[in-house]
Every structure is written in structure tokens, then in C-alpha cells.
Coordinates of N, CA and C in Angstrom, one line a residue:
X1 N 0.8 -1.2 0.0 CA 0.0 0.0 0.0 C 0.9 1.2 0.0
X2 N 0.4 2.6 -0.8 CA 1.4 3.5 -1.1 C 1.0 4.0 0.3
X3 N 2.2 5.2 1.0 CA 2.1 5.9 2.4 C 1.6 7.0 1.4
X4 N 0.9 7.9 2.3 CA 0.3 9.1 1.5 C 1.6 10.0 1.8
X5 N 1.9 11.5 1.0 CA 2.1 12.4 0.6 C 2.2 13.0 2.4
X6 N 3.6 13.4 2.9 CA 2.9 14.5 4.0 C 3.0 15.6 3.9
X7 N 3.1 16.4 2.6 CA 2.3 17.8 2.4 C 1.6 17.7 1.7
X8 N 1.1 16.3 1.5 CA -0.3 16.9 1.3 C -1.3 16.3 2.2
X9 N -0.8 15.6 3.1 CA -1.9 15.7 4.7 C -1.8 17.1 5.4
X10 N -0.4 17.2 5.1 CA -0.6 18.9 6.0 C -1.2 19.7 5.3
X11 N -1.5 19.9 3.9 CA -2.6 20.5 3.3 C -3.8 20.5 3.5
X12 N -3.6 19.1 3.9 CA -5.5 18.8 3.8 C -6.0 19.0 5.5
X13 N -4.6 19.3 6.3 CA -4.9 19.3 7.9 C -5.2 21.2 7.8
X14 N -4.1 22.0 7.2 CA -4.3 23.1 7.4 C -5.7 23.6 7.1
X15 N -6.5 23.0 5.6 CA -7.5 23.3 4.7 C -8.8 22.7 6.2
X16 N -8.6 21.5 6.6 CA -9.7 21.6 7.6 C -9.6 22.6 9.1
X17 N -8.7 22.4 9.4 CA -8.3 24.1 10.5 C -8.7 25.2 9.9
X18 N -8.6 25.6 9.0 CA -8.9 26.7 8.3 C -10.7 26.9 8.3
X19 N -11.2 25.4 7.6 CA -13.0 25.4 7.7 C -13.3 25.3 9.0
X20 N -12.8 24.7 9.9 CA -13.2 24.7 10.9 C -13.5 26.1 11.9
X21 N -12.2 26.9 11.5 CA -12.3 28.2 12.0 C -13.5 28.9 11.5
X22 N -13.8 28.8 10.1 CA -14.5 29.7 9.3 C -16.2 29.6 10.1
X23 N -16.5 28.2 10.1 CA -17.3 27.6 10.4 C -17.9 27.8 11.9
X24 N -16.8 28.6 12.6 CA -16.9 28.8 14.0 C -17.4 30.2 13.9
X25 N -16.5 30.7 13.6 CA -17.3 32.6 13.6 C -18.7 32.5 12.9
X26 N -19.2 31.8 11.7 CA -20.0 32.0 11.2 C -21.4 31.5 12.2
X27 N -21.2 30.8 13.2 CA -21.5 30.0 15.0 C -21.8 31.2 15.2
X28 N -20.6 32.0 16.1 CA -20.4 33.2 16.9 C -21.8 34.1 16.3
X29 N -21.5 33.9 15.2 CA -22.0 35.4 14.4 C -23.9 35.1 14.1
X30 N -23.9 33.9 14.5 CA -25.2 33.7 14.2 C -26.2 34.0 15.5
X31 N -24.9 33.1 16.6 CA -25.3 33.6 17.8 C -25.5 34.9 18.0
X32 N -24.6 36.1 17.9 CA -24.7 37.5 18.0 C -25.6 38.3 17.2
X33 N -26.1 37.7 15.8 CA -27.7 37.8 15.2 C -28.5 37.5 15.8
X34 N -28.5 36.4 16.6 CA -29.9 36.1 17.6 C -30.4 36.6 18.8
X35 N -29.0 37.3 19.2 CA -29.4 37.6 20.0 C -29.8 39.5 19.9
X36 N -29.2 39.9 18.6 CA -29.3 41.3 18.4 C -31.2 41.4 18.4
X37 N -31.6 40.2 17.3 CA -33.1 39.7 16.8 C -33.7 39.9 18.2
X38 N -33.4 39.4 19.5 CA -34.3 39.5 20.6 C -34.3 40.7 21.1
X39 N -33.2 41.7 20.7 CA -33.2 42.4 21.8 C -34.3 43.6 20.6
X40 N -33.9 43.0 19.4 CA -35.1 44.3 18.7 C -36.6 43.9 19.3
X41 N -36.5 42.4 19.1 CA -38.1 42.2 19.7 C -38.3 43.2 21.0
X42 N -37.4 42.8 22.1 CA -37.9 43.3 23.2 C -38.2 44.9 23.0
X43 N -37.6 45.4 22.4 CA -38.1 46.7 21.7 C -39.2 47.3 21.7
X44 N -39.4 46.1 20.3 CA -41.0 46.1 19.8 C -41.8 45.9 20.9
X45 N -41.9 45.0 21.7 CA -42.5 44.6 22.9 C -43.2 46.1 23.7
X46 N -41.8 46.5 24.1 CA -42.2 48.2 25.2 C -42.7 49.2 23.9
X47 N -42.7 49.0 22.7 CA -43.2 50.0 22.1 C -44.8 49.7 22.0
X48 N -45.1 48.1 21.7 CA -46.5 47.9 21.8 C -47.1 48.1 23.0
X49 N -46.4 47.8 24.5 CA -47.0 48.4 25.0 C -46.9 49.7 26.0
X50 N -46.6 50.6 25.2 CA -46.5 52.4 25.0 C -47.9 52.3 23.9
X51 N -48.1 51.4 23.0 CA -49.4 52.0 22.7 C -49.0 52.2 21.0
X52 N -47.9 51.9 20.8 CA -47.7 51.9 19.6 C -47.8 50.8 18.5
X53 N -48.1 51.1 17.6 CA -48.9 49.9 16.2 C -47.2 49.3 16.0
X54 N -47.1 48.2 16.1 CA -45.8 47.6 15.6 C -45.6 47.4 14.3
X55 N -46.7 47.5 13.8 CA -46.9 46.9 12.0 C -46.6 48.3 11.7
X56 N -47.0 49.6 11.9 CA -46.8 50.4 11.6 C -45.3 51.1 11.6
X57 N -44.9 50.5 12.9 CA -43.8 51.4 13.0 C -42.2 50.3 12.0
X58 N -42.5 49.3 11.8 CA -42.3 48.2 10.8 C -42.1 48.3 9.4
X59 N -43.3 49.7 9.2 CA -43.3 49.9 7.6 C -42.5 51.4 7.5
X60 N -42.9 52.2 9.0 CA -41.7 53.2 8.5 C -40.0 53.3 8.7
X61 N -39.7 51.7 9.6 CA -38.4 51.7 9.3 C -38.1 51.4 7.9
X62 N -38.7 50.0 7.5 CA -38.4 49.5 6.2 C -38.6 51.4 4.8
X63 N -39.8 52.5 4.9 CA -39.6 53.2 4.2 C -38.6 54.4 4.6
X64 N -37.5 54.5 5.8 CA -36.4 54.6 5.7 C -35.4 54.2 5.0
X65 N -35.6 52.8 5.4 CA -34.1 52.0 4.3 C -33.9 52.4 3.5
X66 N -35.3 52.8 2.5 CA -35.2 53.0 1.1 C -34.3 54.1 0.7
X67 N -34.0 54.3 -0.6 CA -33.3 55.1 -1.5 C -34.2 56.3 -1.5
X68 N -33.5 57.8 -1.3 CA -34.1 58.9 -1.3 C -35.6 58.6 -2.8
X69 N -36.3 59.1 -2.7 CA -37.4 59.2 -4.3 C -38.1 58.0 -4.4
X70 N -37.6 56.7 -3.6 CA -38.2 55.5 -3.9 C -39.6 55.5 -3.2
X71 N -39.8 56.1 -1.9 CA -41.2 56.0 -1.1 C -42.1 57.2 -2.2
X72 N -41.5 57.9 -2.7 CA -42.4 58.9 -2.8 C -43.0 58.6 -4.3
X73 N -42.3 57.8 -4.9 CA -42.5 57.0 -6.1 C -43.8 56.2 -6.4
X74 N -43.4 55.8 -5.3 CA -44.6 54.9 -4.9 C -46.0 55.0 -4.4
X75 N -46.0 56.3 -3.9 CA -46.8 56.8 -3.3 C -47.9 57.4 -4.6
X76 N -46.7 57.8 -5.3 CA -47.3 58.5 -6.7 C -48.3 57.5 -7.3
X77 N -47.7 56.0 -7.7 CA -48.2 55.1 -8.5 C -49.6 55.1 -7.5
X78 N -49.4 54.5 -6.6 CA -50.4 54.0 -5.3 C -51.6 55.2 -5.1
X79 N -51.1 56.1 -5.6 CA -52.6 57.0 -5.5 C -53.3 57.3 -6.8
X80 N -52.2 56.9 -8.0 CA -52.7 57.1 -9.5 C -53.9 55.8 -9.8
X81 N -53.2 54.4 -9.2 CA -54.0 53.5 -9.3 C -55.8 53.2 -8.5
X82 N -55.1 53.9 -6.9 CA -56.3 54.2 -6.1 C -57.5 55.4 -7.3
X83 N -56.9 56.2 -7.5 CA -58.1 57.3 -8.4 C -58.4 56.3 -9.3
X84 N -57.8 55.4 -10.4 CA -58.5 55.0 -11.0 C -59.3 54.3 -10.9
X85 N -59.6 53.6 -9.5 CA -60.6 52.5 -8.9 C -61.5 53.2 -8.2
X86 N -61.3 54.9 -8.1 CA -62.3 55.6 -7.4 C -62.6 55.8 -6.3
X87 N -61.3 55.2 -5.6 CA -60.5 55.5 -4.1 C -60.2 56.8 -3.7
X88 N -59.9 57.0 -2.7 CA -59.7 58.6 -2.2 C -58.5 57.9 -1.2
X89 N -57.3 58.1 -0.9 CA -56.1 58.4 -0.4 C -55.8 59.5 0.1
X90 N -55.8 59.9 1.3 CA -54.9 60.8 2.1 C -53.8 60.4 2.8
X91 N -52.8 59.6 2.2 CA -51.5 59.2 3.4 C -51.3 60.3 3.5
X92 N -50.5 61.3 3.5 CA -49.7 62.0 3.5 C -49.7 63.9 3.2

């Protein structure tokens, strides 16, 4: 039986050390997402009860995110289509 290559076991030792590391922070990191995730809940939690709509205040982070002209874009279409259904819109 041939004896394997020992650079290329130490290749293949370094290449699993290496995944294994990678594989660990991407651990850490999921952990430190789950826990960032609760602490927004808890958040939400004292904002709902302050009395505040959580769906609401949900739609005005996400129309934050957006790119300057993109909410207002929208707003345009969204009231062009409401008039043509004979809707009346006052968001804003």
C-alpha cells in the first residue's frame, strides 16, 4: 500500500483548520444575530406596549431604508391606481 504524501496531509490538515475556523465565527456570528433579533423584539415589545402599532412602525423603518425618491415614487403610483378605482387616499 502506497504511504500518502505528508504535504499533502498537511494541506489537507491546514484546509480543515482553516474550515473549521470559518465555520466557528460563522457559530459566533449567528449567535450575535440572535441575540441582536431579541433584543429588537424586546423593543417592539415596550413600544407595543406604549401603545404603539408595531406593524406600523415596521413599515416606517423598512420606508427609511429605502433610497431617497423611492417611497415617494410609490406613493405617486399608489394614489394614480387608487383614483382610478375611485379610491380617495390621504396618506400623507
Amino acid at each position: 500500500m502506497a504511504e500518502a504524501d505528508p504535504a499533502i496531509m498537511d494541506k489537507g490538515s491546514i484546509a480543515a483548520q482553516e474550515l473549521r475556523l470559518f465555520i466557528e465565527r460563522v457559530e459566533r456570528l449567528e449567535e450575535e444575530k440572535k441575540g441582536i433579533a431579541d433584543d429588537v423584539k424586546e423593543v417592539f415589545s415596550e413600544m407595543k406596549g406604549r401603545g404603539y402599532d408595531a406593524k406600523v412602525v415596521r413599515k416606517l423603518i423598512a420606508i427609511r431604508k429605502r433610497k431617497a425618491g423611492e417611497f415617494e415614487e410609490e406613493l405617486a403610483i399608489l394614489e394614480t391606481y387608487a383614483s382610478a378605482l375611485g379610491m380617495q387616499l390621504s396618506l400623507i
